[in-house]
Amino acid sequence: MSRQNSGKKETKLRASSGTRISKPTIFLLGFLLILVGIFGVLYNPSNSINATAPWKVSDAGILSFPEREKPVFTSQEIEDVYAPESSDTLRLLSFESKGEKIKALLRVPADSSSSPGLILLPGAGVSKEAEQGLAAELSNMGYATLTLDQRNLGGINTEKDLELFKAGLEPVEYTMVYDVLKASDVLAAQSEINPKKLAIIGESNGGRFAILVCALNPSLKGVIGISTSGYGTEEIDSSLVDDTEAYRFYRSIDPDTYLSTLPPAKFVLIHSFNDPVISHDLALRIYSLAKEPKAMYNVTEGTHGYTASMHPYLEKELAIILS
């Protein structure tokens, strides 16, 4: 080709530096620019989010997702080694949520054909298996439970999530909220469950997720938070905030933000005066922000999380919420 073209006048372009650029080089540069443009369109973070992980946060900091598809799950009956004395049916369920398989334990009271259902969220670092003591207690009250392992066992990294948020990517905590929303759909789809009688219970950090999910899923009749609280962003004057995106993100993961949207679902808080992890003052603050209908009960043990003394309050409020 070079010999055939050697007698023709080669077209030249002069760059700003005075260097001559050949036509093949120009074509190559143009081709590379086109590839870069196509790559930018295909892999733009916002496009990726819209395609695989849609979510939105309002100016007020309210997180939302588009309508969810009908849940697809697998179910396998397993031996109940966690409460072997019970006659409950225990199943291991698996369902897909934003590219990950979520595992959950479904506990159904014996001889139940239409049980009220509860999503049960353990505190950070607590597995679905370790929560079966409370699940069995709830079963004795007549309630089926779906207890799931959240991503990272409920642990969160807000600094990393903020980086993702600012980059237009989905924070892990948002996917964790979505996992629980999907779990509520899976619970409602079980043949032994009454889909019109559903509520959610969460301990500690699980309680925070429970409040968000109850606000985002109108089919849930109430939320019971055990040893939990909000983060206090409600007390920040937004007009004095320099980093508005950071403020919007932190608002979106704070249970306080969602309290006004909970009704008519009922908000119930059970807390210890002597909780060593989340102070009783923080519990009082979130309760004061909550709207009616609401109720709060206090115990005295110096522990964090569910205790036997909370049983009568739990039983009383579940009967009211799921009557």
mmCIF file of N, CA and C in Angstrom, residues 209-278:
data_model
loop_
_atom_site.group_PDB
_atom_site.id
_atom_site.type_symbol
_atom_site.label_atom_id
_atom_site.label_comp_id
_atom_site.label_asym_id
_atom_site.label_seq_id
_atom_site.Cartn_x
_atom_site.Cartn_y
_atom_site.Cartn_z
ATOM 1 N N PHE A 209 -32.918 -0.289 60.335
ATOM 2 C CA PHE A 209 -33.368 -0.757 59.027
ATOM 3 C C PHE A 209 -34.868 -1.024 59.039
ATOM 4 N N ALA A 210 -35.362 -1.562 60.137
ATOM 5 C CA ALA A 210 -36.784 -1.886 60.229
ATOM 6 C C ALA A 210 -37.652 -0.644 60.075
ATOM 7 N N ILE A 211 -37.233 0.470 60.662
ATOM 8 C CA ILE A 211 -38.003 1.716 60.562
ATOM 9 C C ILE A 211 -38.038 2.207 59.117
ATOM 10 N N LEU A 212 -36.872 2.198 58.453
ATOM 11 C CA LEU A 212 -36.822 2.631 57.055
ATOM 12 C C LEU A 212 -37.732 1.769 56.190
ATOM 13 N N VAL A 213 -37.633 0.448 56.362
ATOM 14 C CA VAL A 213 -38.402 -0.464 55.517
ATOM 15 C C VAL A 213 -39.894 -0.328 55.767
ATOM 16 N N CYS A 214 -40.297 -0.155 57.019
ATOM 17 C CA CYS A 214 -41.717 0.013 57.318
ATOM 18 C C CYS A 214 -42.269 1.267 56.651
ATOM 19 N N ALA A 215 -41.458 2.331 56.630
ATOM 20 C CA ALA A 215 -41.892 3.568 55.979
ATOM 21 C C ALA A 215 -41.990 3.405 54.464
ATOM 22 N N LEU A 216 -41.153 2.538 53.898
ATOM 23 C CA LEU A 216 -41.116 2.366 52.435
ATOM 24 C C LEU A 216 -42.059 1.277 51.942
ATOM 25 N N ASN A 217 -42.621 0.481 52.854
ATOM 26 C CA ASN A 217 -43.528 -0.592 52.454
ATOM 27 C C ASN A 217 -44.866 -0.439 53.169
ATOM 28 N N PRO A 218 -45.861 0.143 52.508
ATOM 29 C CA PRO A 218 -47.157 0.408 53.146
ATOM 30 C C PRO A 218 -47.904 -0.852 53.577
ATOM 31 N N SER A 219 -47.493 -2.025 53.095
ATOM 32 C CA SER A 219 -48.199 -3.245 53.485
ATOM 33 C C SER A 219 -47.856 -3.675 54.904
ATOM 34 N N LEU A 220 -46.809 -3.097 55.490
ATOM 35 C CA LEU A 220 -46.432 -3.434 56.868
ATOM 36 C C LEU A 220 -47.271 -2.607 57.843
ATOM 37 N N LYS A 221 -47.851 -3.283 58.828
ATOM 38 C CA LYS A 221 -48.788 -2.631 59.746
ATOM 39 C C LYS A 221 -48.104 -1.925 60.904
ATOM 40 N N GLY A 222 -46.841 -2.221 61.124
ATOM 41 C CA GLY A 222 -46.149 -1.565 62.227
ATOM 42 C C GLY A 222 -44.709 -2.013 62.314
ATOM 43 N N VAL A 223 -43.946 -1.283 63.149
ATOM 44 C CA VAL A 223 -42.541 -1.601 63.366
ATOM 45 C C VAL A 223 -42.261 -1.547 64.861
ATOM 46 N N ILE A 224 -41.546 -2.554 65.353
ATOM 47 C CA ILE A 224 -41.119 -2.582 66.751
ATOM 48 C C ILE A 224 -39.599 -2.523 66.779
ATOM 49 N N GLY A 225 -39.078 -1.458 67.356
ATOM 50 C CA GLY A 225 -37.641 -1.295 67.494
ATOM 51 C C GLY A 225 -37.205 -1.660 68.901
ATOM 52 N N ILE A 226 -36.258 -2.569 69.010
ATOM 53 C CA ILE A 226 -35.739 -3.006 70.303
ATOM 54 C C ILE A 226 -34.319 -2.479 70.464
ATOM 55 N N SER A 227 -34.090 -1.678 71.487
ATOM 56 C CA SER A 227 -32.753 -1.131 71.770
ATOM 57 C C SER A 227 -32.180 -0.406 70.552
ATOM 58 N N THR A 228 -32.926 0.552 70.030
ATOM 59 C CA THR A 228 -32.487 1.246 68.831
ATOM 60 C C THR A 228 -32.740 2.745 68.947
ATOM 61 N N SER A 229 -32.275 3.495 67.965
ATOM 62 C CA SER A 229 -32.472 4.959 67.943
ATOM 63 C C SER A 229 -32.148 5.470 66.553
ATOM 64 N N GLY A 230 -32.387 6.770 66.355
ATOM 65 C CA GLY A 230 -31.955 7.422 65.125
ATOM 66 C C GLY A 230 -30.560 7.988 65.299
ATOM 67 N N TYR A 231 -30.130 8.786 64.291
ATOM 68 C CA TYR A 231 -28.778 9.347 64.312
ATOM 69 C C TYR A 231 -28.740 10.836 64.673
ATOM 70 N N GLY A 232 -29.887 11.477 64.721
ATOM 71 C CA GLY A 232 -29.923 12.871 65.143
ATOM 72 C C GLY A 232 -29.749 13.906 64.060
ATOM 73 N N THR A 233 -29.822 13.522 62.776
ATOM 74 C CA THR A 233 -29.674 14.529 61.716
ATOM 75 C C THR A 233 -30.852 15.497 61.684
ATOM 76 N N GLU A 234 -31.950 15.110 62.322
ATOM 77 C CA GLU A 234 -33.123 15.979 62.390
ATOM 78 C C GLU A 234 -32.795 17.292 63.105
ATOM 79 N N GLU A 235 -31.789 17.263 63.970
ATOM 80 C CA GLU A 235 -31.446 18.443 64.764
ATOM 81 C C GLU A 235 -30.463 19.383 64.057
ATOM 82 N N ILE A 236 -29.993 18.995 62.864
ATOM 83 C CA ILE A 236 -29.032 19.812 62.127
ATOM 84 C C ILE A 236 -29.774 20.837 61.273
ATOM 85 N N ASP A 237 -29.347 22.082 61.339
ATOM 86 C CA ASP A 237 -29.918 23.142 60.513
ATOM 87 C C ASP A 237 -29.344 23.022 59.102
ATOM 88 N N SER A 238 -30.174 22.608 58.144
ATOM 89 C CA SER A 238 -29.687 22.365 56.785
ATOM 90 C C SER A 238 -29.124 23.617 56.129
ATOM 91 N N SER A 239 -29.582 24.804 56.562
ATOM 92 C CA SER A 239 -29.085 26.049 55.964
ATOM 93 C C SER A 239 -27.643 26.343 56.347
ATOM 94 N N LEU A 240 -27.150 25.657 57.392
ATOM 95 C CA LEU A 240 -25.780 25.884 57.850
ATOM 96 C C LEU A 240 -24.815 24.793 57.370
ATOM 97 N N VAL A 241 -25.328 23.880 56.560
ATOM 98 C CA VAL A 241 -24.516 22.757 56.090
ATOM 99 C C VAL A 241 -23.734 23.152 54.849
ATOM 100 N N ASP A 242 -22.425 22.920 54.870
ATOM 101 C CA ASP A 242 -21.580 23.222 53.712
ATOM 102 C C ASP A 242 -21.684 22.126 52.643
ATOM 103 N N ASP A 243 -21.604 20.888 53.059
ATOM 104 C CA ASP A 243 -21.637 19.764 52.119
ATOM 105 C C ASP A 243 -23.069 19.240 52.037
ATOM 106 N N THR A 244 -23.841 19.786 51.106
ATOM 107 C CA THR A 244 -25.259 19.434 51.011
ATOM 108 C C THR A 244 -25.472 17.986 50.582
ATOM 109 N N GLU A 245 -24.574 17.445 49.754
ATOM 110 C CA GLU A 245 -24.713 16.056 49.327
ATOM 111 C C GLU A 245 -24.486 15.100 50.494
ATOM 112 N N ALA A 246 -23.499 15.406 51.327
ATOM 113 C CA ALA A 246 -23.255 14.572 52.507
ATOM 114 C C ALA A 246 -24.463 14.633 53.445
ATOM 115 N N TYR A 247 -25.013 15.818 53.619
ATOM 116 C CA TYR A 247 -26.187 15.986 54.474
ATOM 117 C C TYR A 247 -27.365 15.166 53.938
ATOM 118 N N ARG A 248 -27.587 15.221 52.617
ATOM 119 C CA ARG A 248 -28.694 14.480 52.010
ATOM 120 C C ARG A 248 -28.501 12.969 52.176
ATOM 121 N N PHE A 249 -27.255 12.513 52.049
ATOM 122 C CA PHE A 249 -26.994 11.083 52.235
ATOM 123 C C PHE A 249 -27.263 10.661 53.676
ATOM 124 N N TYR A 250 -26.707 11.397 54.642
ATOM 125 C CA TYR A 250 -26.892 11.011 56.032
ATOM 126 C C TYR A 250 -28.359 11.076 56.449
ATOM 127 N N ARG A 251 -29.110 12.018 55.896
ATOM 128 C CA ARG A 251 -30.544 12.065 56.151
ATOM 129 C C ARG A 251 -31.234 10.808 55.619
ATOM 130 N N SER A 252 -30.745 10.317 54.469
ATOM 131 C CA SER A 252 -31.407 9.186 53.814
ATOM 132 C C SER A 252 -31.246 7.880 54.575
ATOM 133 N N ILE A 253 -30.249 7.783 55.457
ATOM 134 C CA ILE A 253 -30.045 6.540 56.223
ATOM 135 C C ILE A 253 -30.437 6.698 57.694
ATOM 136 N N ASP A 254 -30.960 7.850 58.048
ATOM 137 C CA ASP A 254 -31.344 8.120 59.433
ATOM 138 C C ASP A 254 -32.822 7.778 59.630
ATOM 139 N N PRO A 255 -33.146 6.860 60.554
ATOM 140 C CA PRO A 255 -34.551 6.548 60.811
ATOM 141 C C PRO A 255 -35.392 7.777 61.145
ATOM 142 N N ASP A 256 -34.782 8.773 61.774
ATOM 143 C CA ASP A 256 -35.520 9.996 62.123
ATOM 144 C C ASP A 256 -36.215 10.599 60.905
ATOM 145 N N THR A 257 -35.561 10.521 59.743
ATOM 146 C CA THR A 257 -36.084 11.127 58.511
ATOM 147 C C THR A 257 -37.426 10.529 58.123
ATOM 148 N N TYR A 258 -37.667 9.280 58.485
ATOM 149 C CA TYR A 258 -38.824 8.543 57.981
ATOM 150 C C TYR A 258 -39.983 8.471 58.967
ATOM 151 N N LEU A 259 -39.802 9.025 60.151
ATOM 152 C CA LEU A 259 -40.834 8.899 61.171
ATOM 153 C C LEU A 259 -42.154 9.544 60.762
ATOM 154 N N SER A 260 -42.084 10.663 60.050
ATOM 155 C CA SER A 260 -43.317 11.356 59.660
ATOM 156 C C SER A 260 -44.098 10.599 58.590
ATOM 157 N N THR A 261 -43.422 9.675 57.887
ATOM 158 C CA THR A 261 -44.106 8.930 56.825
ATOM 159 C C THR A 261 -44.568 7.545 57.283
ATOM 160 N N LEU A 262 -44.292 7.186 58.539
ATOM 161 C CA LEU A 262 -44.693 5.870 59.044
ATOM 162 C C LEU A 262 -46.204 5.688 59.172
ATOM 163 N N PRO A 263 -46.942 6.638 59.749
ATOM 164 C CA PRO A 263 -48.380 6.437 59.920
ATOM 165 C C PRO A 263 -49.057 6.123 58.579
ATOM 166 N N PRO A 264 -50.083 5.243 58.615
ATOM 167 C CA PRO A 264 -50.780 4.723 59.802
ATOM 168 C C PRO A 264 -50.096 3.533 60.482
ATOM 169 N N ALA A 265 -48.961 3.070 59.958
ATOM 170 C CA ALA A 265 -48.235 2.003 60.652
ATOM 171 C C ALA A 265 -47.830 2.489 62.045
ATOM 172 N N LYS A 266 -47.878 1.598 63.024
ATOM 173 C CA LYS A 266 -47.578 1.986 64.397
ATOM 174 C C LYS A 266 -46.089 1.842 64.694
ATOM 175 N N PHE A 267 -45.551 2.803 65.445
ATOM 176 C CA PHE A 267 -44.155 2.783 65.872
ATOM 177 C C PHE A 267 -44.104 2.405 67.343
ATOM 178 N N VAL A 268 -43.368 1.328 67.645
ATOM 179 C CA VAL A 268 -43.220 0.863 69.031
ATOM 180 C C VAL A 268 -41.738 0.776 69.355
ATOM 181 N N LEU A 269 -41.374 1.284 70.513
ATOM 182 C CA LEU A 269 -39.984 1.263 70.951
ATOM 183 C C LEU A 269 -39.904 0.593 72.313
ATOM 184 N N ILE A 270 -38.982 -0.384 72.449
ATOM 185 C CA ILE A 270 -38.737 -1.054 73.728
ATOM 186 C C ILE A 270 -37.258 -0.895 74.043
ATOM 187 N N HIS A 271 -36.955 -0.322 75.206
ATOM 188 C CA HIS A 271 -35.575 0.051 75.497
ATOM 189 C C HIS A 271 -35.295 -0.105 76.993
ATOM 190 N N SER A 272 -34.023 -0.296 77.311
ATOM 191 C CA SER A 272 -33.625 -0.379 78.718
ATOM 192 C C SER A 272 -33.108 0.965 79.209
ATOM 193 N N PHE A 273 -33.500 1.316 80.437
ATOM 194 C CA PHE A 273 -32.962 2.530 81.057
ATOM 195 C C PHE A 273 -31.439 2.475 81.149
ATOM 196 N N ASN A 274 -30.896 1.264 81.225
ATOM 197 C CA ASN A 274 -29.463 1.076 81.468
ATOM 198 C C ASN A 274 -28.733 0.440 80.284
ATOM 199 N N ASP A 275 -29.240 0.681 79.087
ATOM 200 C CA ASP A 275 -28.601 0.142 77.883
ATOM 201 C C ASP A 275 -27.184 0.712 77.761
ATOM 202 N N PRO A 276 -26.142 -0.133 77.693
ATOM 203 C CA PRO A 276 -24.771 0.364 77.644
ATOM 204 C C PRO A 276 -24.291 0.739 76.243
ATOM 205 N N VAL A 277 -25.087 0.457 75.212
ATOM 206 C CA VAL A 277 -24.665 0.711 73.824
ATOM 207 C C VAL A 277 -25.384 1.914 73.237
ATOM 208 N N ILE A 278 -26.703 1.914 73.283
ATOM 209 C CA ILE A 278 -27.515 3.044 72.825
ATOM 210 C C ILE A 278 -28.233 3.609 74.035
#
